[in-house]
């Protein structure tokens, strides 16, 4: 009996029966494709997040030093102690300051790149911002340790330009000062600003690029001077970008523990608290409870940011 | 914004922009500079003298550098390998199929890089404690592979989306079943995206320190070694040499990945 | 005589939308068959049903007598020329054309020879080593054609292949496709929304609307004797006369189609022969369109459009005229819709 006229009569390749099944039941293929990665992310990642949450409801037995795997709210109560609250407030304040500074410094670059750079200059700017972004995080922190060292380039530069008194004055200030720049909040602040700056530049640039030039012309046409145009047209339209960038700077500062460890005074931030607690102390429950704090803060922040249109820019 | 009229930027703006750019780049240059200084006990500026001896010393006289280096390479390689497979599978499934819960799954694949590293780190640590798991190379890989999967997934997904649907139909119309179509049409199209994703994943894994400190116990990857050197330095210029090395090993693949994913569909596999 | 392609009461739904609704048709072997209709009328879905990219929810499709239910596209002896060509960007033109042969396992030398022949057939000799990105739209279209034809399909499907080409190129390709089909003798099934294209190329045309075939026949039949207002309007444009008007002016008491170019515009005193129908009216619009001039006339409550050769009429707006047409040009339609 001859093969049907409508179909090809070539010998089929080995995988053909399986291919036929996948063709007639595409859902099967999707399932097979999705299952391994989903299992991984679901089990390893999401599972760990649940483990984290779970741990925050456990507690550490002070005598044995072991984690007691029983549900309790004692750890959260411990979180609300004076010393711990200080840590949280300290970190949130730093995050806010860093966000503010990043917004101010990032704006000129973003504005210039969005509005005035064309063609190859634009590509150059893009690359110039991306390169520090892509560079090793640790190397960047290290670079600042060099710069801020007591005998480092800033001291030398201040000496050469007779501005040492500025540096000494800054260091003499209470709370944020310290023995040297690399052992002070000012130093920590500078490093944070440096590292997160690209995260702020890019969303602002993206937001500004979406502002059509004729809006500015319309404003001018209707009588606004450059300052008013900036205040009433440009800035509000760039705001979603600033907020989007602030999500990064705020969240990354809240959770970071390496920067304050390398460039900072000995007073802890949330990240350092988490790290030391789960390290030698083995107090994973309290560490977990601490971690929940930035998660909750960021969840609230993200919700607000979404309402202000930041996600359209990303 | 595109402005048809070539208005030149106000001088103040230009200065501010350039100053900010310099702010971004100078620190990195200093690292390079300090790898050549003769002074090894402090970060004195300007450097009292210049020498290249630290490169040789780092290579031959510091045995403590090599084990972390090998560990970093091993972890990055394994994590990238896992990520390439799992990330591509996920991207293939999510790029075309519509199914219940698709949005949630998409969100799931963003979380590992959306949430700060410390959360991933302490979560894994919590899980290890609950499960009674000891630290090993696999606990490190577990953390790295998770965000590597996301990186590969993003690259692959973007490319899958750009793959015109009718190419697959055309291939089938011409006699190729699903597997043959994947081999001859899909794979060449996504090849460079996978390469880029893989390189990006390797670089990120090599540089990773935050999650690793939570999942490594007593072991050291190269970034962890650098971290301890930062806190308790021995020969500072040697640390700088290693920093330069890490900088290049992470930057170059990322640049290459960026270059690859910009090319579009013209880069492809073999043509018969 | 068996058909090349036969649809037996085929339906295909997407959710609540019936993209194809009870379609029955027969395409003869060696025929150039056009499927014509507006967007969303189901013609493209029917094409995809033949190709195998969709499976019918009801009914059966037979290709040369064999049912293709459940047969995937890669096992059908059918090839498609896609609307946007779907050339593989990472292969050369030669690689694209030889793809089907390569999949079948044909050897390199034979593939290259056949690919060269196919390209010669579409007048693209020497283009083997170029890349699709280097070609113009018309050239890509020819490559897509060669790629399909090189496999000697039993049926060739063309999905609005000329849509992206400019007018001159389109007309040229129409002639070439028609000639090619006659040379090769392969059954061509051609989807288009351009009725002029369908009428000029096809042996038979099926007119689709809302998932159904409204009328199928030769181009002459469909144009001269539309069976419904839809067809009358879609294929060319036509006057649709209400039943009572048609009955009073030379026809029968049914909705009647009357093509504008069959109407002569004379002055009000002209005499009318017995085998002609006529009406009086007032000119309300004159539209110069290059080769024809369209004159709009109000005849009481009915508006009629006449198309006269340019320069043949000196009427002005407001003139009283008499319209005269052969009674045989009036086609009584089965339905108004």
Short mmCIF file of C-alpha atoms in Angstrom, two decimals, chain A residues 314, chain B residues 87-88 90-99 102-107 109-110 152-168 186 189-190 193-194 265:
data_model
loop_
_atom_site.label_atom_id
_atom_site.label_comp_id
_atom_site.label_asym_id
_atom_site.label_seq_id
_atom_site.Cartn_x
_atom_site.Cartn_y
_atom_site.Cartn_z
CA UNK A 314 12.23 51.08 33.98
CA UNK B 87 17.74 29.97 32.16
CA UNK B 88 17.27 29.01 28.52
CA UNK B 90 12.68 29.06 31.33
CA UNK B 91 13.03 31.71 28.64
CA UNK B 92 11.85 29.27 25.96
CA UNK B 93 8.78 28.39 27.99
CA UNK B 94 7.87 31.94 28.95
CA UNK B 95 8.49 33.64 25.63
CA UNK B 96 5.69 32.02 23.76
CA UNK B 97 3.33 29.98 25.82
CA UNK B 98 0.38 31.49 27.56
CA UNK B 99 -0.66 29.71 30.68
CA UNK B 102 2.45 33.27 33.76
CA UNK B 103 2.77 36.73 35.32
CA UNK B 104 3.62 35.24 38.69
CA UNK B 105 6.29 33.03 37.21
CA UNK B 106 7.77 36.03 35.41
CA UNK B 107 7.93 37.89 38.69
CA UNK B 109 12.37 35.05 37.83
CA UNK B 110 13.07 38.69 38.62
CA UNK B 152 20.79 34.14 31.38
CA UNK B 153 17.01 34.05 31.44
CA UNK B 154 16.76 37.78 30.77
CA UNK B 155 19.16 37.67 27.87
CA UNK B 156 17.58 34.60 26.33
CA UNK B 157 14.05 35.92 26.81
CA UNK B 158 14.83 39.19 25.07
CA UNK B 159 16.22 37.28 22.12
CA UNK B 160 13.41 34.73 21.99
CA UNK B 161 10.93 37.57 21.86
CA UNK B 162 12.71 39.06 18.89
CA UNK B 163 12.62 35.76 17.06
CA UNK B 164 9.92 36.11 14.49
CA UNK B 165 7.27 33.48 15.09
CA UNK B 166 6.84 32.75 11.46
CA UNK B 167 10.43 31.56 11.15
CA UNK B 168 9.46 28.53 13.15
CA UNK B 186 16.18 28.67 16.77
CA UNK B 189 19.27 32.85 16.35
CA UNK B 190 19.65 32.75 20.11
CA UNK B 193 22.27 35.84 23.41
CA UNK B 194 23.22 32.67 25.26
CA UNK B 265 19.90 39.12 14.13
#
